[in-house]
Short mmCIF file of C-alpha atoms in Angstrom, two decimals:
data_model
loop_
_atom_site.label_atom_id
_atom_site.label_comp_id
_atom_site.label_asym_id
_atom_site.label_seq_id
_atom_site.Cartn_x
_atom_site.Cartn_y
_atom_site.Cartn_z
CA UNK A 991 -65.00 -20.66 -21.46
CA UNK A 992 -65.01 -17.72 -19.30
CA UNK A 993 -62.84 -18.95 -16.81
CA UNK A 994 -60.42 -19.88 -20.02
CA UNK A 995 -60.59 -15.99 -21.01
CA UNK A 996 -60.36 -14.73 -18.03
CA UNK A 997 -56.85 -17.09 -17.78
CA UNK A 998 -55.40 -15.84 -21.23
CA UNK A 999 -56.26 -12.01 -19.97
CA UNK A 1000 -54.17 -12.58 -17.13
CA UNK A 1001 -51.43 -14.01 -19.32
CA UNK A 1002 -51.10 -11.09 -21.48
CA UNK A 1003 -51.43 -9.15 -18.18
CA UNK A 1004 -48.58 -10.57 -17.29
CA UNK A 1005 -46.80 -10.84 -20.25
CA UNK A 1006 -46.92 -7.28 -20.69
CA UNK A 1007 -45.89 -6.12 -17.16
CA UNK A 1008 -42.67 -8.43 -17.85
CA UNK A 1009 -42.24 -6.83 -20.99
CA UNK A 1010 -42.45 -3.47 -19.01
CA UNK A 1011 -39.54 -4.78 -16.51
CA UNK A 1012 -37.45 -5.73 -18.77
CA UNK A 1013 -38.00 -2.27 -20.61
CA UNK A 1014 -37.34 -0.55 -17.24
CA UNK A 1015 -34.50 -2.83 -16.32
CA UNK A 1016 -32.32 -2.04 -19.45
CA UNK A 1017 -31.92 1.96 -18.06
CA UNK A 1018 -30.73 0.46 -14.94
CA UNK A 1019 -28.17 -2.21 -16.55
CA UNK A 1020 -26.88 0.55 -18.38
CA UNK A 1021 -26.62 3.18 -15.60
CA UNK A 1022 -24.38 0.45 -13.63
CA UNK A 1023 -21.34 2.55 -14.17
CA UNK A 1024 -21.86 5.78 -12.36
CA UNK A 1025 -21.38 8.64 -15.26
CA UNK A 1026 -20.58 6.04 -17.93
CA UNK A 1027 -16.68 5.76 -17.27
CA UNK A 1028 -15.00 4.33 -13.52
CA UNK A 1029 -12.40 6.79 -13.01
CA UNK A 1030 -9.53 5.83 -10.40
CA UNK A 1031 -7.50 8.89 -8.61
CA UNK A 1032 -3.93 8.60 -7.56
CA UNK A 1033 -3.21 10.74 -4.49
CA UNK A 1034 0.70 10.71 -3.79
CA UNK A 1035 3.37 12.24 -2.69
CA UNK A 1036 4.84 13.73 -6.29
CA UNK A 1037 7.70 15.88 -5.04
CA UNK A 1038 8.19 15.32 -1.19
CA UNK A 1039 10.41 13.06 0.65
CA UNK A 1040 8.65 9.99 -0.35
CA UNK A 1041 8.36 10.96 -4.12
CA UNK A 1042 10.47 8.14 -5.20
CA UNK A 1043 9.24 5.37 -3.60
CA UNK A 1044 5.92 6.38 -5.41
CA UNK A 1045 5.02 9.46 -6.91
CA UNK A 1046 5.04 9.86 -10.63
CA UNK A 1047 5.96 5.99 -10.56
CA UNK A 1048 2.59 4.81 -8.86
CA UNK A 1049 0.65 6.74 -11.35
CA UNK A 1050 2.86 4.89 -14.07
CA UNK A 1051 1.64 1.55 -12.43
CA UNK A 1052 -1.80 2.17 -12.38
CA UNK A 1053 -1.78 3.29 -15.97
CA UNK A 1054 0.17 -0.05 -17.18
CA UNK A 1055 -2.82 -1.98 -14.90
CA UNK A 1056 -5.55 0.01 -16.67
CA UNK A 1057 -3.95 -1.06 -19.87
CA UNK A 1058 -3.53 -4.57 -19.17
CA UNK A 1059 -6.78 -4.77 -18.34
CA UNK A 1060 -8.11 -3.31 -21.67
CA UNK A 1061 -8.62 0.38 -20.82
CA UNK A 1062 -12.29 -0.22 -20.33
CA UNK A 1063 -14.45 -2.30 -17.69
CA UNK A 1064 -18.30 -3.19 -18.61
CA UNK A 1065 -17.85 -1.24 -21.58
CA UNK A 1066 -17.01 1.81 -20.22
CA UNK A 1067 -13.82 3.78 -20.48
CA UNK A 1068 -11.04 3.43 -17.51
CA UNK A 1069 -10.06 6.98 -16.68
CA UNK A 1070 -7.08 7.64 -14.52
CA UNK A 1071 -5.88 11.00 -12.96
CA UNK A 1072 -3.44 12.02 -10.32
CA UNK A 1073 -2.25 14.73 -8.18
CA UNK A 1074 0.22 15.70 -5.31
CA UNK A 1075 -1.24 15.84 -1.35
CA UNK A 1076 2.10 17.84 -0.70
CA UNK A 1077 2.56 15.98 2.61
CA UNK A 1078 -0.23 18.62 4.02
CA UNK A 1079 -3.61 17.00 5.43
CA UNK A 1080 -5.40 19.99 4.38
CA UNK A 1081 -4.22 19.62 0.90
CA UNK A 1082 -4.95 15.96 0.71
CA UNK A 1083 -8.63 16.10 1.83
CA UNK A 1084 -9.47 19.17 0.01
CA UNK A 1085 -8.10 16.78 -3.33
CA UNK A 1086 -10.33 14.05 -2.10
CA UNK A 1087 -13.59 16.29 -1.18
CA UNK A 1088 -13.32 17.89 -4.95
CA UNK A 1089 -12.14 14.71 -6.82
CA UNK A 1090 -15.43 12.64 -5.02
CA UNK A 1091 -17.90 15.77 -5.36
CA UNK A 1092 -16.93 17.40 -8.33
CA UNK A 1093 -14.96 14.92 -10.30
CA UNK A 1094 -16.95 11.95 -9.87
CA UNK A 1095 -13.58 9.61 -9.03
CA UNK A 1096 -14.64 6.09 -7.91
CA UNK A 1097 -11.58 5.17 -5.98
CA UNK A 1098 -8.60 6.37 -4.78
CA UNK A 1099 -5.00 4.84 -4.66
CA UNK A 1100 -1.89 5.10 -2.97
CA UNK A 1101 -2.14 7.63 -0.52
CA UNK A 1102 1.32 8.64 0.67
CA UNK A 1103 1.22 9.72 4.62
CA UNK A 1104 -0.42 8.07 7.39
CA UNK A 1105 -2.38 11.08 8.72
CA UNK A 1106 -3.59 12.10 5.24
CA UNK A 1107 -4.85 8.25 4.72
CA UNK A 1108 -6.52 8.52 7.88
CA UNK A 1109 -8.69 11.56 6.87
CA UNK A 1110 -9.19 10.10 3.25
CA UNK A 1111 -10.37 6.99 5.07
CA UNK A 1112 -13.19 8.67 6.44
CA UNK A 1113 -14.03 10.65 3.51
CA UNK A 1114 -14.32 8.03 1.31
CA UNK A 1115 -16.49 5.66 3.95
CA UNK A 1116 -18.94 8.72 4.25
CA UNK A 1117 -19.11 9.32 0.48
CA UNK A 1118 -19.31 5.67 -0.26
CA UNK A 1119 -16.17 5.38 -2.40
CA UNK A 1120 -13.17 2.86 -2.73
CA UNK A 1121 -9.93 3.78 -1.10
CA UNK A 1122 -6.67 1.74 -1.46
CA UNK A 1123 -3.97 2.31 0.91
CA UNK A 1124 0.01 1.09 -0.82
CA UNK A 1125 1.83 3.91 1.19
CA UNK A 1126 0.93 4.58 4.46
CA UNK A 1127 2.30 2.23 7.55
CA UNK A 1128 -0.42 2.94 10.15
CA UNK A 1129 -2.06 0.44 11.41
CA UNK A 1130 -5.32 2.04 12.20
CA UNK A 1131 -6.45 2.01 8.72
CA UNK A 1132 -6.98 -1.87 9.25
CA UNK A 1133 -7.84 -1.43 13.13
CA UNK A 1134 -10.07 1.01 15.22
CA UNK A 1135 -10.28 3.43 11.89
CA UNK A 1136 -11.36 0.40 9.39
CA UNK A 1137 -13.89 0.94 6.71
CA UNK A 1138 -15.90 -1.42 4.66
CA UNK A 1139 -14.96 0.14 1.73
CA UNK A 1140 -11.25 0.69 2.60
CA UNK A 1141 -8.28 -1.63 1.76
CA UNK A 1142 -4.88 -1.92 2.89
CA UNK A 1143 -2.36 -3.47 0.32
CA UNK A 1144 1.42 -3.65 0.59
CA UNK A 1145 2.17 -3.38 4.23
CA UNK A 1146 2.15 -2.10 7.06
CA UNK A 1147 3.70 -0.97 10.61
CA UNK A 1148 3.02 -4.18 12.21
CA UNK A 1149 4.83 -6.74 9.54
CA UNK A 1150 7.52 -4.52 8.97
CA UNK A 1151 7.83 -3.61 12.48
CA UNK A 1152 7.92 -6.86 14.36
CA UNK A 1153 10.00 -9.15 11.67
CA UNK A 1154 13.21 -7.64 11.89
CA UNK A 1155 12.92 -6.89 15.31
CA UNK A 1156 12.76 -10.53 16.19
CA UNK A 1157 14.90 -11.24 13.81
CA UNK A 1158 18.03 -9.07 15.32
CA UNK A 1159 16.78 -9.81 19.11
CA UNK A 1160 17.63 -13.41 18.01
CA UNK A 1161 20.75 -12.39 16.64
CA UNK A 1162 21.85 -11.05 20.51
CA UNK A 1163 21.09 -7.17 19.89
CA UNK A 1164 19.42 -6.53 23.45
CA UNK A 1165 19.38 -3.23 23.60
CA UNK A 1166 17.71 -1.07 21.14
CA UNK A 1167 17.26 3.04 20.54
CA UNK A 1168 14.87 4.97 18.47
CA UNK A 1169 14.77 7.12 15.99
CA UNK A 1170 11.09 8.18 15.01
CA UNK A 1171 9.52 10.97 12.56
CA UNK A 1172 7.47 12.70 14.34
CA UNK A 1173 3.51 12.03 12.78
CA UNK A 1174 1.15 9.11 12.73
CA UNK A 1175 3.18 7.06 10.67
CA UNK A 1176 6.11 7.23 12.84
CA UNK A 1177 3.99 6.93 16.62
CA UNK A 1178 2.54 3.50 14.96
CA UNK A 1179 5.66 1.74 14.27
CA UNK A 1180 7.37 2.86 17.48
CA UNK A 1181 4.76 1.74 19.50
CA UNK A 1182 4.42 -2.00 17.86
CA UNK A 1183 8.25 -2.08 17.84
CA UNK A 1184 8.76 -0.96 21.48
CA UNK A 1185 6.07 -3.71 22.35
CA UNK A 1186 8.32 -6.11 20.28
CA UNK A 1187 11.24 -5.43 21.55
CA UNK A 1188 9.73 -5.73 25.32
CA UNK A 1189 7.77 -8.90 24.63
CA UNK A 1190 11.04 -10.39 23.41
CA UNK A 1191 13.18 -9.63 26.28
CA UNK A 1192 15.03 -6.60 25.17
CA UNK A 1193 15.47 -3.02 26.65
CA UNK A 1194 14.96 0.35 25.43
CA UNK A 1195 17.94 2.46 26.23
CA UNK A 1196 16.09 5.58 24.80
CA UNK A 1197 13.87 7.30 22.09
CA UNK A 1198 13.71 10.37 20.08
CA UNK A 1199 11.37 12.02 17.15
CA UNK A 1200 12.63 14.16 14.45
CA UNK A 1201 9.96 16.47 11.89
CA UNK A 1202 9.56 15.29 8.36
CA UNK A 1203 12.20 16.57 5.73
CA UNK A 1204 15.02 17.23 8.42
CA UNK A 1205 17.95 18.69 6.74
CA UNK A 1206 20.06 17.88 9.28
CA UNK A 1207 20.09 14.52 11.80
CA UNK A 1208 22.83 15.15 14.32
CA UNK A 1209 20.60 16.30 17.08
CA UNK A 1210 18.94 12.76 16.76
CA UNK A 1211 22.01 10.56 16.02
CA UNK A 1212 24.45 11.55 18.48
CA UNK A 1213 22.14 11.00 21.07
CA UNK A 1214 21.45 7.32 20.19
CA UNK A 1215 25.32 6.98 19.56
CA UNK A 1216 26.19 8.29 23.22
CA UNK A 1217 23.42 5.52 24.25
CA UNK A 1218 25.37 2.50 23.56
CA UNK A 1219 22.33 0.52 22.43
CA UNK A 1220 23.53 -2.47 20.18
CA UNK A 1221 20.49 -1.66 17.98
CA UNK A 1222 19.37 1.70 16.40
CA UNK A 1223 15.60 1.30 14.86
CA UNK A 1224 14.82 4.28 12.31
CA UNK A 1225 11.09 4.58 12.13
CA UNK A 1226 11.37 6.69 8.81
CA UNK A 1227 11.52 6.11 5.15
CA UNK A 1228 11.90 7.85 1.98
CA UNK A 1229 14.74 10.88 1.50
CA UNK A 1230 14.80 11.53 5.47
CA UNK A 1231 15.92 7.61 5.68
CA UNK A 1232 18.58 8.38 3.04
CA UNK A 1233 20.05 11.40 4.76
CA UNK A 1234 19.67 9.73 8.31
CA UNK A 1235 21.99 6.74 7.06
CA UNK A 1236 24.41 8.56 5.38
CA UNK A 1237 24.97 10.56 7.88
CA UNK A 1238 25.28 7.46 10.24
CA UNK A 1239 27.82 6.44 8.34
CA UNK A 1240 29.54 9.83 8.73
CA UNK A 1241 29.26 9.73 12.60
CA UNK A 1242 31.01 6.16 12.19
CA UNK A 1243 27.63 4.88 14.07
CA UNK A 1244 27.90 1.41 12.04
CA UNK A 1245 31.71 1.18 12.11
CA UNK A 1246 31.40 1.37 15.81
CA UNK A 1247 29.54 -1.73 16.03
CA UNK A 1248 26.02 -0.41 16.32
CA UNK A 1249 23.65 -1.86 14.02
CA UNK A 1250 20.81 0.37 12.09
CA UNK A 1251 18.11 -1.71 11.08
CA UNK A 1252 14.85 0.28 9.13
CA UNK A 1253 11.83 -1.56 9.19
CA UNK A 1254 9.97 0.51 6.45
CA UNK A 1255 12.80 0.58 4.09
CA UNK A 1256 12.22 0.47 -0.18
CA UNK A 1257 14.30 -0.18 -2.95
CA UNK A 1258 14.49 3.87 -3.80
CA UNK A 1259 15.81 4.15 -0.58
CA UNK A 1260 18.71 1.97 -1.51
CA UNK A 1261 19.38 3.49 -4.56
CA UNK A 1262 19.37 7.15 -3.09
CA UNK A 1263 22.12 5.85 -0.67
CA UNK A 1264 24.36 4.15 -2.82
CA UNK A 1265 25.27 0.00 -1.64
CA UNK A 1266 28.25 1.53 -0.04
CA UNK A 1267 26.28 3.33 2.85
CA UNK A 1268 23.11 0.77 2.75
CA UNK A 1269 25.01 -2.57 2.71
CA UNK A 1270 23.97 -5.19 5.51
CA UNK A 1271 20.80 -3.28 6.62
CA UNK A 1272 18.09 -5.82 7.06
CA UNK A 1273 14.04 -4.70 6.26
CA UNK A 1274 10.98 -6.80 5.16
CA UNK A 1275 9.75 -5.97 1.71
CA UNK A 1276 6.74 -6.72 0.11
CA UNK A 1277 8.04 -7.21 -3.67
CA UNK A 1278 11.58 -7.39 -5.13
CA UNK A 1279 11.85 -6.82 -8.91
CA UNK A 1280 14.29 -9.44 -9.42
CA UNK A 1281 12.40 -12.15 -7.66
CA UNK A 1282 10.66 -14.39 -10.65
CA UNK A 1283 10.44 -14.10 -14.22
CA UNK A 1284 6.96 -12.40 -14.18
CA UNK A 1285 8.41 -9.74 -11.27
CA UNK A 1286 11.25 -8.94 -13.97
CA UNK A 1287 8.60 -8.57 -16.97
CA UNK A 1288 7.07 -5.99 -14.89
CA UNK A 1289 10.17 -4.50 -14.10
CA UNK A 1290 11.20 -4.11 -17.28
CA UNK A 1291 8.24 -2.67 -18.51
CA UNK A 1292 7.92 -0.50 -15.85
CA UNK A 1293 11.16 0.81 -16.41
CA UNK A 1294 10.68 1.80 -20.08
CA UNK A 1295 7.94 4.32 -18.69
CA UNK A 1296 9.65 5.31 -15.72
CA UNK A 1297 13.41 6.63 -16.56
CA UNK A 1298 14.80 3.46 -16.09
CA UNK A 1299 13.99 2.81 -12.55
CA UNK A 1300 13.22 -0.27 -11.08
CA UNK A 1301 9.50 -0.20 -9.45
CA UNK A 1302 9.27 -0.15 -5.36
CA UNK A 1303 6.36 -2.50 -3.74
CA UNK A 1304 4.78 0.55 -3.27
CA UNK A 1305 4.30 1.14 -7.02
CA UNK A 1306 3.91 -2.64 -7.97
CA UNK A 1307 1.31 -2.65 -5.27
CA UNK A 1308 -0.25 0.04 -6.70
CA UNK A 1309 -0.58 -2.08 -10.16
CA UNK A 1310 -1.91 -5.12 -7.83
CA UNK A 1311 -4.39 -3.00 -6.28
CA UNK A 1312 -5.97 -1.21 -9.35
CA UNK A 1313 -6.01 -4.32 -11.56
CA UNK A 1314 -7.72 -6.29 -8.93
CA UNK A 1315 -10.26 -3.32 -8.63
CA UNK A 1316 -10.93 -3.72 -12.05
CA UNK A 1317 -11.80 -7.11 -11.40
CA UNK A 1318 -13.91 -6.85 -8.99
CA UNK A 1319 -16.04 -3.92 -10.82
CA UNK A 1320 -16.01 -6.44 -13.80
CA UNK A 1321 -17.54 -9.43 -11.20
CA UNK A 1322 -19.92 -7.10 -9.70
CA UNK A 1323 -21.51 -5.70 -12.64
CA UNK A 1324 -21.26 -2.33 -11.07
CA UNK A 1325 -18.83 0.34 -9.94
CA UNK A 1326 -20.92 0.86 -6.44
CA UNK A 1327 -18.67 0.41 -3.92
CA UNK A 1328 -19.83 -1.42 -1.18
CA UNK A 1329 -21.03 -4.32 -4.08
CA UNK A 1330 -17.12 -3.60 -5.47
CA UNK A 1331 -15.53 -4.11 -2.10
CA UNK A 1332 -17.72 -7.42 -1.64
CA UNK A 1333 -16.02 -8.40 -4.47
CA UNK A 1334 -13.06 -7.71 -3.79
CA UNK A 1335 -12.73 -9.38 -0.40
CA UNK A 1336 -14.57 -12.57 -2.11
CA UNK A 1337 -12.00 -12.61 -4.97
CA UNK A 1338 -8.23 -14.18 -4.79
CA UNK A 1339 -5.31 -11.80 -5.37
CA UNK A 1340 -2.69 -13.81 -7.76
CA UNK A 1341 -0.37 -11.63 -10.24
CA UNK A 1342 3.15 -10.95 -9.87
CA UNK A 1343 2.84 -8.98 -6.37
CA UNK A 1344 0.99 -11.60 -4.76
CA UNK A 1345 0.44 -15.14 -5.21
CA UNK A 1346 -2.53 -16.39 -3.57
CA UNK A 1347 -3.66 -13.20 -1.82
CA UNK A 1348 -6.19 -12.76 0.64
CA UNK A 1349 -8.49 -9.67 1.65
CA UNK A 1350 -9.73 -10.19 4.83
CA UNK A 1351 -13.16 -8.56 6.78
CA UNK A 1352 -10.56 -5.90 8.10
CA UNK A 1353 -9.64 -4.88 4.24
CA UNK A 1354 -6.45 -5.96 5.28
CA UNK A 1355 -4.42 -7.95 1.99
CA UNK A 1356 -2.58 -10.91 3.59
CA UNK A 1357 0.51 -11.79 1.39
CA UNK A 1358 3.81 -13.25 1.37
CA UNK A 1359 6.52 -10.92 2.95
CA UNK A 1360 9.79 -11.18 2.30
CA UNK A 1361 13.13 -10.36 4.80
CA UNK A 1362 15.87 -9.04 2.71
CA UNK A 1363 19.41 -7.42 2.83
CA UNK A 1364 20.86 -5.15 1.26
CA UNK A 1365 24.03 -6.37 -0.73
CA UNK A 1366 27.49 -5.49 -0.61
CA UNK A 1367 28.78 -3.47 -4.09
CA UNK A 1368 30.68 -6.57 -4.74
CA UNK A 1369 28.01 -8.66 -4.38
CA UNK A 1370 25.61 -6.53 -6.89
CA UNK A 1371 26.20 -7.69 -10.35
CA UNK A 1372 24.09 -5.03 -12.31
CA UNK A 1373 22.18 -1.91 -11.89
CA UNK A 1374 19.35 -2.18 -9.43
CA UNK A 1375 20.66 -5.53 -7.94
CA UNK A 1376 20.26 -3.93 -4.82
CA UNK A 1377 18.15 -7.14 -2.52
CA UNK A 1378 19.21 -10.82 -1.19
CA UNK A 1379 15.65 -12.43 -0.21
CA UNK A 1380 16.79 -14.14 3.29
CA UNK A 1381 13.85 -15.51 3.92
CA UNK A 1382 10.02 -15.69 2.73
CA UNK A 1383 7.10 -15.25 5.28
CA UNK A 1384 3.80 -16.55 4.76
CA UNK A 1385 1.35 -13.60 5.25
CA UNK A 1386 -0.83 -15.18 8.15
CA UNK A 1387 2.78 -15.15 10.33
CA UNK A 1388 3.76 -11.41 9.41
CA UNK A 1389 0.66 -9.35 9.60
CA UNK A 1390 -1.42 -8.69 12.93
CA UNK A 1391 -3.98 -11.60 13.86
CA UNK A 1392 -7.38 -11.21 13.32
CA UNK A 1393 -7.96 -12.18 16.67
CA UNK A 1394 -6.14 -8.63 17.85
CA UNK A 1395 -7.95 -6.47 15.46
CA UNK A 1396 -9.92 -3.27 16.77
CA UNK A 1397 -11.51 -3.45 13.73
CA UNK A 1398 -15.24 -3.47 14.06
CA UNK A 1399 -16.25 -5.62 10.78
CA UNK A 1400 -14.24 -8.10 12.16
CA UNK A 1401 -16.68 -10.83 13.62
CA UNK A 1402 -15.56 -12.03 17.31
#
């Protein structure tokens, strides 16, 4: 009897403890979302040379993703803020610090400019925040500078540098000249493209670097023309690329038989140049608005919010990355960065941007890419009908193999 009473007493104690644990767990579960809001910050170029390919369009894309998700996650509101880093590293890092330290931003998205992106990657890692890069090209984000909470989404200099170079060498372009934007993005693309040129038996006739937002490219184009190189690779993008291609046509470079390839080119660049100037240029793109019914449906909604402009691959990638982040927050049951990052790697990326996409351990989102050629004016049938998809390239075939990765997160 004494033993029975003892057991009953023990059961009552265990039950009381269980109630206590349950009561204590409830507040913790309620706090699974820090500060009772999931806050996303789009840090981008709103006014500079890259503002057309991302800028306010990236904000529109992120807002559409949040709306499609239902504007809440884990019963908490989703808030979106944005800022212009003005293409200045000190401005970008200052905003990132303020957002994280004072405004409780959970994830930073877009991050145009490789130098700014690399700095923000470090800030986000130290603060245990998610950073998703859709605009920068440097492969260091998933290489030597990789982070457990950092993700690279749309393209990188490896995917866009290797593909067009190999294709043109196969067409007989055996001598090359490089015109390179003089900052981290251009340096990275130049190194990758030069290595590809040399590895495929072609030669480099010369190279020159230009400052960001150069008003005149004649000092860089004339040496390229004089070199007689069969192919001129332009490691630049945005308005710099548009200005350069227009001036190249004025100097008769293309008419003279030299080929210009712009590995990192976007729909907005073609629109700025016009088909008369841009026709025939080949490049790699991660998304084209007129490819499927789903891409066209997204593009229609986007254009209604963004002055009739169709989305670039960067802007579509912002939508995809924000949507995937929110799915991961829901699956993880928290907005704590490491838990969300694990779910982001675990979940497949299946949307209008990428079918069967996957995030590797180094943070690279691997998806199919497209070799495209700019249409001639006569081939374009309606507004924004600019790109012809020449080939689909599987993600595993166009992104840097993990076996060559320098990321410390990759198991060797």
